[in-house]
Short mmCIF file of C-alpha atoms in Angstrom, two decimals:
data_model
loop_
_atom_site.label_atom_id
_atom_site.label_comp_id
_atom_site.label_asym_id
_atom_site.label_seq_id
_atom_site.Cartn_x
_atom_site.Cartn_y
_atom_site.Cartn_z
CA UNK A 1 1.26 6.66 -181.99
CA UNK A 2 4.24 7.55 -179.84
CA UNK A 3 3.52 10.43 -177.50
CA UNK A 4 7.07 10.85 -176.21
CA UNK A 5 8.01 14.03 -178.06
CA UNK A 6 4.92 16.13 -177.39
CA UNK A 7 6.89 18.49 -175.13
CA UNK A 8 8.98 19.56 -178.13
CA UNK A 9 5.99 20.97 -180.05
CA UNK A 10 5.27 23.87 -177.72
CA UNK A 11 6.55 27.39 -178.32
CA UNK A 12 7.78 27.60 -174.73
CA UNK A 13 7.06 26.45 -171.18
CA UNK A 14 4.31 29.05 -170.76
CA UNK A 15 2.35 27.68 -173.71
CA UNK A 16 2.76 24.12 -172.44
CA UNK A 17 1.53 25.23 -169.02
CA UNK A 18 -1.56 26.86 -170.56
CA UNK A 19 -2.41 23.64 -172.40
CA UNK A 20 -1.84 21.62 -169.24
CA UNK A 21 -4.08 24.01 -167.28
CA UNK A 22 -6.91 23.38 -169.76
CA UNK A 23 -6.53 19.62 -169.29
CA UNK A 24 -6.39 19.93 -165.52
CA UNK A 25 -9.17 22.49 -165.05
CA UNK A 26 -11.57 21.55 -167.85
CA UNK A 27 -11.08 17.89 -168.80
CA UNK A 28 -9.80 15.92 -165.80
CA UNK A 29 -12.84 15.54 -163.54
CA UNK A 30 -11.84 13.53 -160.47
CA UNK A 31 -15.45 12.42 -160.03
CA UNK A 32 -14.73 10.22 -163.08
CA UNK A 33 -11.67 8.59 -161.53
CA UNK A 34 -10.61 6.22 -164.30
CA UNK A 35 -10.92 8.87 -167.00
CA UNK A 36 -9.24 11.45 -164.77
CA UNK A 37 -6.30 9.13 -164.11
CA UNK A 38 -5.57 8.79 -167.83
CA UNK A 39 -6.10 12.46 -168.58
CA UNK A 40 -3.62 13.32 -165.85
CA UNK A 41 -1.14 10.84 -167.30
CA UNK A 42 -1.56 12.73 -170.59
CA UNK A 43 -1.16 16.03 -168.70
CA UNK A 44 2.14 14.71 -167.35
CA UNK A 45 3.12 13.37 -170.79
CA UNK A 46 3.19 16.91 -172.16
CA UNK A 47 6.33 17.55 -170.07
CA UNK A 48 8.07 14.17 -170.25
CA UNK A 49 10.52 12.54 -172.64
CA UNK A 50 9.26 9.04 -171.81
CA UNK A 51 5.82 7.62 -172.50
CA UNK A 52 3.47 7.86 -169.54
CA UNK A 53 0.33 6.93 -171.49
CA UNK A 54 -0.47 5.54 -174.93
CA UNK A 55 -3.08 6.74 -177.38
CA UNK A 56 -4.68 3.30 -177.02
CA UNK A 57 -5.07 3.78 -173.27
CA UNK A 58 -6.58 7.21 -173.82
CA UNK A 59 -9.04 5.76 -176.34
CA UNK A 60 -10.00 3.03 -173.90
CA UNK A 61 -10.47 5.20 -170.82
CA UNK A 62 -11.47 8.71 -171.95
CA UNK A 63 -14.97 9.70 -173.05
CA UNK A 64 -15.66 10.61 -176.68
CA UNK A 65 -15.79 14.43 -176.37
CA UNK A 66 -12.69 14.69 -174.22
CA UNK A 67 -10.86 12.16 -176.40
CA UNK A 68 -11.58 14.31 -179.46
CA UNK A 69 -10.14 17.27 -177.56
CA UNK A 70 -7.00 15.34 -176.62
CA UNK A 71 -6.54 14.09 -180.18
CA UNK A 72 -7.02 17.65 -181.47
CA UNK A 73 -4.30 18.87 -179.10
CA UNK A 74 -1.94 16.11 -180.25
CA UNK A 75 -2.59 17.13 -183.85
CA UNK A 76 -2.03 20.82 -183.01
CA UNK A 77 1.26 19.99 -181.27
CA UNK A 78 2.38 18.21 -184.42
CA UNK A 79 1.53 21.21 -186.58
CA UNK A 80 2.54 24.49 -184.94
CA UNK A 81 2.48 26.62 -181.79
CA UNK A 82 -0.18 28.78 -183.47
CA UNK A 83 -2.41 25.71 -183.76
CA UNK A 84 -1.83 25.03 -180.06
CA UNK A 85 -2.94 28.58 -179.22
CA UNK A 86 -6.07 28.01 -181.29
CA UNK A 87 -6.71 24.69 -179.51
CA UNK A 88 -6.41 26.40 -176.12
CA UNK A 89 -8.93 29.09 -177.12
CA UNK A 90 -11.31 26.47 -178.56
CA UNK A 91 -11.07 24.18 -175.51
CA UNK A 92 -11.69 27.04 -173.07
CA UNK A 93 -14.92 27.79 -174.96
CA UNK A 94 -15.93 24.14 -175.39
CA UNK A 95 -15.35 22.86 -171.85
CA UNK A 96 -16.40 24.64 -168.66
CA UNK A 97 -14.17 24.70 -165.61
CA UNK A 98 -14.82 21.63 -163.49
CA UNK A 99 -16.01 22.61 -160.03
CA UNK A 100 -15.49 20.22 -157.14
CA UNK A 101 -18.89 19.73 -155.55
CA UNK A 102 -17.30 18.86 -152.23
CA UNK A 103 -15.26 22.06 -152.01
CA UNK A 104 -17.12 25.31 -152.83
CA UNK A 105 -13.82 27.14 -153.42
CA UNK A 106 -12.95 24.93 -156.45
#
């Protein structure tokens, strides 16, 4: 699957930013460095016209629950901005904010 055109599926920049915030705050845990690296490549991919990461790399490096969330977002992007809004609401409920144990402010 080519992930190059994901940026075109969002209603606007604000919606894309909300989806990226979910990935950053709730999926990309830097204590899991390899997984985090690939989730952040996907985060970046949502804004880019070139391919930063492949679905194969995500499948290889991202845990099952988070991979299902990423695949659900990709599907939502391919369907409609309303589906993206629903994904954002679902993901916020499904994944807690990741708190950095080393920094009590995060």
